[in-house]
Coordinates of C-alpha atoms in Angstrom, one line a residue:
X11 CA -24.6 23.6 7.4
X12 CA -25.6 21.5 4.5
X13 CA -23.6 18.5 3.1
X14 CA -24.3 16.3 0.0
X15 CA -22.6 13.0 -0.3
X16 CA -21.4 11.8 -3.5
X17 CA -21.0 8.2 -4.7
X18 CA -20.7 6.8 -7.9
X19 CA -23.6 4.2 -8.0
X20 CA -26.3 6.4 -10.0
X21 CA -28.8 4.9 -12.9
X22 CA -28.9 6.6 -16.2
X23 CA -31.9 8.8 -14.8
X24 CA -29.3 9.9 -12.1
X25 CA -26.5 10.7 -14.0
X26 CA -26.0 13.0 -17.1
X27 CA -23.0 10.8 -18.6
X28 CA -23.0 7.6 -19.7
X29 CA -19.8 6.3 -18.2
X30 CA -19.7 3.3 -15.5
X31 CA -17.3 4.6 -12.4
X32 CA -19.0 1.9 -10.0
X33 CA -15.7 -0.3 -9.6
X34 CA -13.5 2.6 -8.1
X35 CA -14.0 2.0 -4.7
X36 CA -13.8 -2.2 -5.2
X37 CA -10.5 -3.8 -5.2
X38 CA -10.4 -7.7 -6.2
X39 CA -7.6 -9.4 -4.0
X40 CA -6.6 -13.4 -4.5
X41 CA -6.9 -14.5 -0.8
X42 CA -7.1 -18.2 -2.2
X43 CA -3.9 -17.8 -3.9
X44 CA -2.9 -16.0 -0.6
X45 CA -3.9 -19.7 1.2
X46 CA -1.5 -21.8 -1.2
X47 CA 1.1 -18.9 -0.4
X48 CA 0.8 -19.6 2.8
X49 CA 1.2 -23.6 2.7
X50 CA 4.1 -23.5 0.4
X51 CA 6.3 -21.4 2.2
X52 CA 5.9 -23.5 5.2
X53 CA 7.4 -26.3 2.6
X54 CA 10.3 -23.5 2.1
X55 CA 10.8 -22.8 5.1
X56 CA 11.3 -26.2 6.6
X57 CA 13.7 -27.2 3.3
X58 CA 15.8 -24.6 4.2
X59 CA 16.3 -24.9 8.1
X60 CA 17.5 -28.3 7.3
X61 CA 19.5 -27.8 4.4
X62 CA 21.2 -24.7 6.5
X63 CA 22.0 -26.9 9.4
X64 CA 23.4 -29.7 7.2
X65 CA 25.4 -27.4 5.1
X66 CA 26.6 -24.9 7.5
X67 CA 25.6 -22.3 5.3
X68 CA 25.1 -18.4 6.3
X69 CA 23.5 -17.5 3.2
X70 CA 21.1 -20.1 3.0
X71 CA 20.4 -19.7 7.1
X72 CA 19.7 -15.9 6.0
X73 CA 17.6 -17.0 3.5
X74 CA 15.6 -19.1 5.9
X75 CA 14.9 -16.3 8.4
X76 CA 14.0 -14.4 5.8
X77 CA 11.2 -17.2 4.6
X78 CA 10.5 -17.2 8.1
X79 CA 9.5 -13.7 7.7
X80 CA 7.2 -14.8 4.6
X81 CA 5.6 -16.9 6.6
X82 CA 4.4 -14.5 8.6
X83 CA 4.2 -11.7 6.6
X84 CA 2.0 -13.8 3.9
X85 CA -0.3 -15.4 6.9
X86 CA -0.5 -11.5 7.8
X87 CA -1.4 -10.7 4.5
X88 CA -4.0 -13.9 3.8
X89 CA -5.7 -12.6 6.9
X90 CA -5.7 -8.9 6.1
X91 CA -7.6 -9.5 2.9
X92 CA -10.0 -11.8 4.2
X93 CA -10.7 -8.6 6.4
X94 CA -10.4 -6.0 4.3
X95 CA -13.4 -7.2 2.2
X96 CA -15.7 -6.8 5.3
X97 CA -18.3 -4.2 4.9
X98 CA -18.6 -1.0 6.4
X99 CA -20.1 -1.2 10.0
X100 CA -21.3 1.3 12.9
X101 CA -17.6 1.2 14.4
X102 CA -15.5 1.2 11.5
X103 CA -17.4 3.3 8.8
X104 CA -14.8 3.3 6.0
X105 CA -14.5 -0.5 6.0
X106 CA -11.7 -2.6 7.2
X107 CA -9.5 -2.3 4.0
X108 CA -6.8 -0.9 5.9
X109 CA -5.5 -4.2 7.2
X110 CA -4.2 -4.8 4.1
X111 CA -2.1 -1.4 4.9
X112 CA -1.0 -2.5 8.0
X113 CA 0.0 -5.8 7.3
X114 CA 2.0 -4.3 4.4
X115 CA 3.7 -1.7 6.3
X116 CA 4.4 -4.5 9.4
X117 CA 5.5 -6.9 6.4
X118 CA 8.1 -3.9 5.3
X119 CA 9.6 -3.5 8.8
X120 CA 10.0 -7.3 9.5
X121 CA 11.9 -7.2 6.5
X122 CA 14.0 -4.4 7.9
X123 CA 14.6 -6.3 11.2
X124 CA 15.6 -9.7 9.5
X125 CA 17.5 -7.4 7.2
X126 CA 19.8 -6.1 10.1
X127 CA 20.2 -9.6 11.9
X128 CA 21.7 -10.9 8.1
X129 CA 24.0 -7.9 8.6
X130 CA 25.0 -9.1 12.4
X131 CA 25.7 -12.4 11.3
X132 CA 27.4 -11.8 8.1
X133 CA 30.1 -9.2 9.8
X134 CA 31.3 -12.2 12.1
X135 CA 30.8 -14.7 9.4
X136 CA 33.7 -12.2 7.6
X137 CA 35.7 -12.5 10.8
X138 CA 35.6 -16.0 11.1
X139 CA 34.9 -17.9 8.1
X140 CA 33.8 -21.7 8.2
X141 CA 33.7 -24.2 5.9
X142 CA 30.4 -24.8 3.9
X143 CA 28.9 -28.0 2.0
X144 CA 27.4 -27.1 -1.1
X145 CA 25.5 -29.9 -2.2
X146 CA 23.0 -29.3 0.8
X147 CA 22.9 -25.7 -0.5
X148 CA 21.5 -26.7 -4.2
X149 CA 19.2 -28.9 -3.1
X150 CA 17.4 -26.3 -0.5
X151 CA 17.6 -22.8 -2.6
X152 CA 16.2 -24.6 -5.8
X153 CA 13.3 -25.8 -4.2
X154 CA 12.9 -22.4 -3.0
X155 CA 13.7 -20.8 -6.4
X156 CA 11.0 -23.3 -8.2
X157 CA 8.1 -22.3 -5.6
X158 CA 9.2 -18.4 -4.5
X159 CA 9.0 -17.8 -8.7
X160 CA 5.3 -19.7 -9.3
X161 CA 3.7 -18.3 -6.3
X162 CA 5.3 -14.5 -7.0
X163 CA 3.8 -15.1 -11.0
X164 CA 0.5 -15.7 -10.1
X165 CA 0.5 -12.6 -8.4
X166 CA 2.6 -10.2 -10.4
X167 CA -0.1 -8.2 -11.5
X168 CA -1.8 -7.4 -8.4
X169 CA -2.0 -3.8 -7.4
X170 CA -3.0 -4.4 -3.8
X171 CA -0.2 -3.3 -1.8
X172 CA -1.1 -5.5 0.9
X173 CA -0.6 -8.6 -1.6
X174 CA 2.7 -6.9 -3.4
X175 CA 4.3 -6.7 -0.2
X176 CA 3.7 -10.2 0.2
X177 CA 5.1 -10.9 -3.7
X178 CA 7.7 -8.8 -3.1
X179 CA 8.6 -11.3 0.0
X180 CA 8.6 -14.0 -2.5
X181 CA 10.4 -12.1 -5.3
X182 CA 13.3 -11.7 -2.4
X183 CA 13.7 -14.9 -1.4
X184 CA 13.9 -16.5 -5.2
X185 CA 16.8 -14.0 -5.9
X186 CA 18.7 -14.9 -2.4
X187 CA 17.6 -18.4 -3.1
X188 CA 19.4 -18.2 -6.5
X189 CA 22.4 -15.9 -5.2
X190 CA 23.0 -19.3 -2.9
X191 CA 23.2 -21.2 -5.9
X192 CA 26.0 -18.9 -7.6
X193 CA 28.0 -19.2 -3.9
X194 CA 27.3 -22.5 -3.7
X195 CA 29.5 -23.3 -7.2
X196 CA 31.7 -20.7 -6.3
X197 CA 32.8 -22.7 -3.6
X198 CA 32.7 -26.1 -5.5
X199 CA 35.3 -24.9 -7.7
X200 CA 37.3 -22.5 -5.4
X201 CA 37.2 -23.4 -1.6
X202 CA 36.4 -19.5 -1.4
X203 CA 34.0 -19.7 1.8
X204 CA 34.1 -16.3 2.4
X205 CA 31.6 -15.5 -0.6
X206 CA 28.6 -17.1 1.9
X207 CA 28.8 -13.9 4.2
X208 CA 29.6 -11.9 1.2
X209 CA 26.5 -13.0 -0.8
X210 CA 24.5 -12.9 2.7
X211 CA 24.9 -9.1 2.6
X212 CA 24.0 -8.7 -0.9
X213 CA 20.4 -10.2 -0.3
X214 CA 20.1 -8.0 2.8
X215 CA 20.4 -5.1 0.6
X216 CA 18.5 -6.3 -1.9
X217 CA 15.5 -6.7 0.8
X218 CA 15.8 -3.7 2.6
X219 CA 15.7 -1.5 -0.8
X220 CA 12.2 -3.2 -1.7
X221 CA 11.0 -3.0 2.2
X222 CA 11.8 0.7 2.5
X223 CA 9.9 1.8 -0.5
X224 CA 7.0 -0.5 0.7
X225 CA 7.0 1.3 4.3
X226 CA 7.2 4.5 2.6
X227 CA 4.1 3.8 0.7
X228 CA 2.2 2.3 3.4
X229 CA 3.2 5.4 5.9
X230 CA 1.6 8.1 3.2
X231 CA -1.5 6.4 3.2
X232 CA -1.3 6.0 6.5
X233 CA -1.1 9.6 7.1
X234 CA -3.8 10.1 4.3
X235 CA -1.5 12.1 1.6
X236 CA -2.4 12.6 -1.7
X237 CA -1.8 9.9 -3.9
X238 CA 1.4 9.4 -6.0
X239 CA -0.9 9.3 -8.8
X240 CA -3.3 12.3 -8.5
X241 CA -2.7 15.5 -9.4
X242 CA -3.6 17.8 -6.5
X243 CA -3.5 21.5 -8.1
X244 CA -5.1 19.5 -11.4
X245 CA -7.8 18.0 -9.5
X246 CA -8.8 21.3 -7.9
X247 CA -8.7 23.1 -11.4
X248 CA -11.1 20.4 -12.8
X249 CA -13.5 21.1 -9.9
X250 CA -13.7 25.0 -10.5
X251 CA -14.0 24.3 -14.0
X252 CA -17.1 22.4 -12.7
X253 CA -20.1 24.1 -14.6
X254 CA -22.3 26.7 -11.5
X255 CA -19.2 25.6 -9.2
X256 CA -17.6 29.1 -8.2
X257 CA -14.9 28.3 -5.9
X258 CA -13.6 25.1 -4.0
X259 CA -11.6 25.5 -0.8
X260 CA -11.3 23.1 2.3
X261 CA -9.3 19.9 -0.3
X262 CA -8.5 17.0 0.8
X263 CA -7.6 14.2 -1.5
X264 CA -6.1 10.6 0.2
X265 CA -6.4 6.8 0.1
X266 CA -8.8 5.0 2.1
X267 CA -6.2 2.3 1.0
X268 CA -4.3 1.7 -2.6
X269 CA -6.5 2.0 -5.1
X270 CA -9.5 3.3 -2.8
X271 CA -8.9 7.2 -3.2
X272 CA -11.7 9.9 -1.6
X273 CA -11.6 13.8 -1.5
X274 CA -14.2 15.9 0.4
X275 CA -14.2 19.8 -0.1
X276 CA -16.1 22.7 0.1
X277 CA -18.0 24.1 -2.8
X278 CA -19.1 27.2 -3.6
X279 CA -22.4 27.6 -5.7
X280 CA -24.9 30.7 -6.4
X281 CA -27.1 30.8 -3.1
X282 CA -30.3 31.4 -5.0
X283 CA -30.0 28.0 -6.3
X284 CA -32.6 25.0 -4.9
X285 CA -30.7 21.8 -4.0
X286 CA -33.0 20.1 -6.7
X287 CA -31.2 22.4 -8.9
X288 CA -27.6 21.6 -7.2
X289 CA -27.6 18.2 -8.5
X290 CA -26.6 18.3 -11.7
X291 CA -23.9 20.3 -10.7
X292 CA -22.9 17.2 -7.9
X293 CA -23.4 15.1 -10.8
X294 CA -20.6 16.8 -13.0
X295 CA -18.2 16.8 -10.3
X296 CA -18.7 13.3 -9.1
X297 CA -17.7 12.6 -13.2
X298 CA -15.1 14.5 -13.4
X299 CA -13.5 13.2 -10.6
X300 CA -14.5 9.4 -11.4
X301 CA -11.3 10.5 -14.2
X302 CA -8.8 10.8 -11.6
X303 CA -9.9 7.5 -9.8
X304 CA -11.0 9.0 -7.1
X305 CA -14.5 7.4 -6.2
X306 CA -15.8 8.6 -2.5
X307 CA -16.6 12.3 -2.9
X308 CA -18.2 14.5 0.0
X309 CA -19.2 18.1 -1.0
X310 CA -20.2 20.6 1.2
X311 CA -22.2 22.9 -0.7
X312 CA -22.0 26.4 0.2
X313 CA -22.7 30.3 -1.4
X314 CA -20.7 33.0 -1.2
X315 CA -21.7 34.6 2.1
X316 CA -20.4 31.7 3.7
X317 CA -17.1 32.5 6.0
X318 CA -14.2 30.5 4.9
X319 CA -10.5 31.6 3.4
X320 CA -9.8 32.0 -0.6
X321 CA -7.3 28.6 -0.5
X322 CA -7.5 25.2 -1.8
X323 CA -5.6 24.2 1.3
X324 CA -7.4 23.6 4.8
X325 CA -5.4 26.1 7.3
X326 CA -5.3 22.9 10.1
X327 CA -2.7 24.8 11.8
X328 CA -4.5 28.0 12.7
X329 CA -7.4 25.7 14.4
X330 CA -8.7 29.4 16.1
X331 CA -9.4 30.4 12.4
X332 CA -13.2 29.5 11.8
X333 CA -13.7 31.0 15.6
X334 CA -12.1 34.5 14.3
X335 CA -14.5 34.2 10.8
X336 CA -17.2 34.0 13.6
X337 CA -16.5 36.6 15.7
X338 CA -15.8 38.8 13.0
X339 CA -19.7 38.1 11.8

């Protein structure tokens, strides 16, 4: 059975367009400023432990396991980009870009897990309530404000989801840092303590809305779905619009990780045609899907004769389908 594998790294005498699609399958990802992520939120984190033990405060305890949390999740994230831009080897062929996946989608459930111990401790915080100094409170969440909002700036436009699961971490902690600011006057003026478990359950909230959707991503890629931003039925159009391509069948579309998207199909051309004369045909489809980012192609070239069902979609379920074809041949 034949195969041709597609890439997008051809010379002008390669390719009929004059378009440069050679970047898809790179992603550029800021594991220095990853390093100095890293550093700082130790700073945070050790602030805060001290300011929450002084202070007595819930809230800014909660906001410390949750920069606990960053520290791990952002060491899990430094080290998953220093991996993922390993090359391709004989045991892991697609590259190790995935770690960034899975230190995003561990990063998403840690937040879930400090999420429901903030819960825990807020409903008997509600119960009893203690007295809390404020002063203590300033002091710790505006050093936390000050370095949660640089770090999280100078990587706000990242599209790694690896690295915005780590800026969402950031992003978290400046608005819990700055919600124990607000509770922290509120009880200056009013003696009200029980806004400290009140406010701990807002930031909760807040970080288990952001860690949902980030385990949600991380899950579809996981189990290699389409991408959110490809057009599946638009996509297979495009290819059958293709030039000498009479058919497509056998689609798949996914992420090798964000931003890293690959299909492989089957593709139906005339059977009197050479493979020299096949290339041009490759050529056009590699282009048109370069459009839809999607830069690691695989076609399997076939003709007509050859046995396979009239459907973009890969019947996995039947798995004694191919064997019936065969039989029936």
């Amino acid at each position: 059975m034949a195969h041709e594998h597609a890439h997008h790294h051809h010379g002008p005498k390669d390719h009929g367009h004059h378009h440069d699609h050679g970047d898809i399958l790179h992603t550029h990802a800021p594991a220095g400023k990853m390093g100095r992520a890293f550093a700082l939120t130790c700073v945070i984190l050790v602030v805060e432990l001290a300011g929450g033990a002084i202070s007595h405060s819930l809230a800014l305890m909660s906001d410390a396991g949750h920069v606990l949390t960053d520290v791990f999740a952002i060491g899990l994230s430094w080290f998953a980009l220093r991996q993922s831009v390993k090359p391709a080897d004989e045991k892991m062929t697609f590259g190790y870009a995935r770690w960034g996946i899975l230190a995003a989608l561990l990063n998403g459930l840690t937040l879930i897990a400090i999420t429901l111990w903030i819960l825990w401790e807020a409903y008997h915080r509600l119960e009893h309530p203690s007295a809390v100094h404020s002063l203590w409170m300033f002091v710790s969440a505006a050093v936390g404000i000050c370095i949660n909002l640089y770090l999280a700036a100078g990587m706000r436009d990242e599209e790694n989801l690896n690295v915005r699961s780590a800026v969402l971490h950031m992003l978290g902690d400046a608005a819990a840092s700055a919600g124990v600011i607000v509770a922290g006057i509120v009880i200056l003026l009013t003696h009200w303590y029980l806004v400290d478990p009140l406010l701990s359950i807002a930031i909760a909230l807040f970080i288990a809305f952001g860690a949902w959707r980030i385990v949600r991503q991380t899950i579809k890629i996981l189990m290699e779905a389409t991408p959110q931003t490809i057009d599946f039925r638009e996509v297979v159009g495009k290819l059958k619009a293709v030039p000498g391509i009479h058919d497509v069948h056998d689609v798949h579309v996914w992420a090798i990780t964000n931003g890293q998207n690959a299909l492989s199909c089957h593709a139906v051309l005339d059977g009197n045609m050479t493979i020299r004369e096949s290339q041009q045909i490759l050529r056009d489809a590699e282009h048109c899907l370069a459009h839809f980012g999607i830069g690691h192609v695989t076609i399997q070239i076939e003709d007509g004769s050859h046995p396979h069902e009239n459907r973009a979609l890969c019947k996995a379920a039947d798995q004694s389908g191919e064997h019936h074809h065969h039989e029936r041949d």
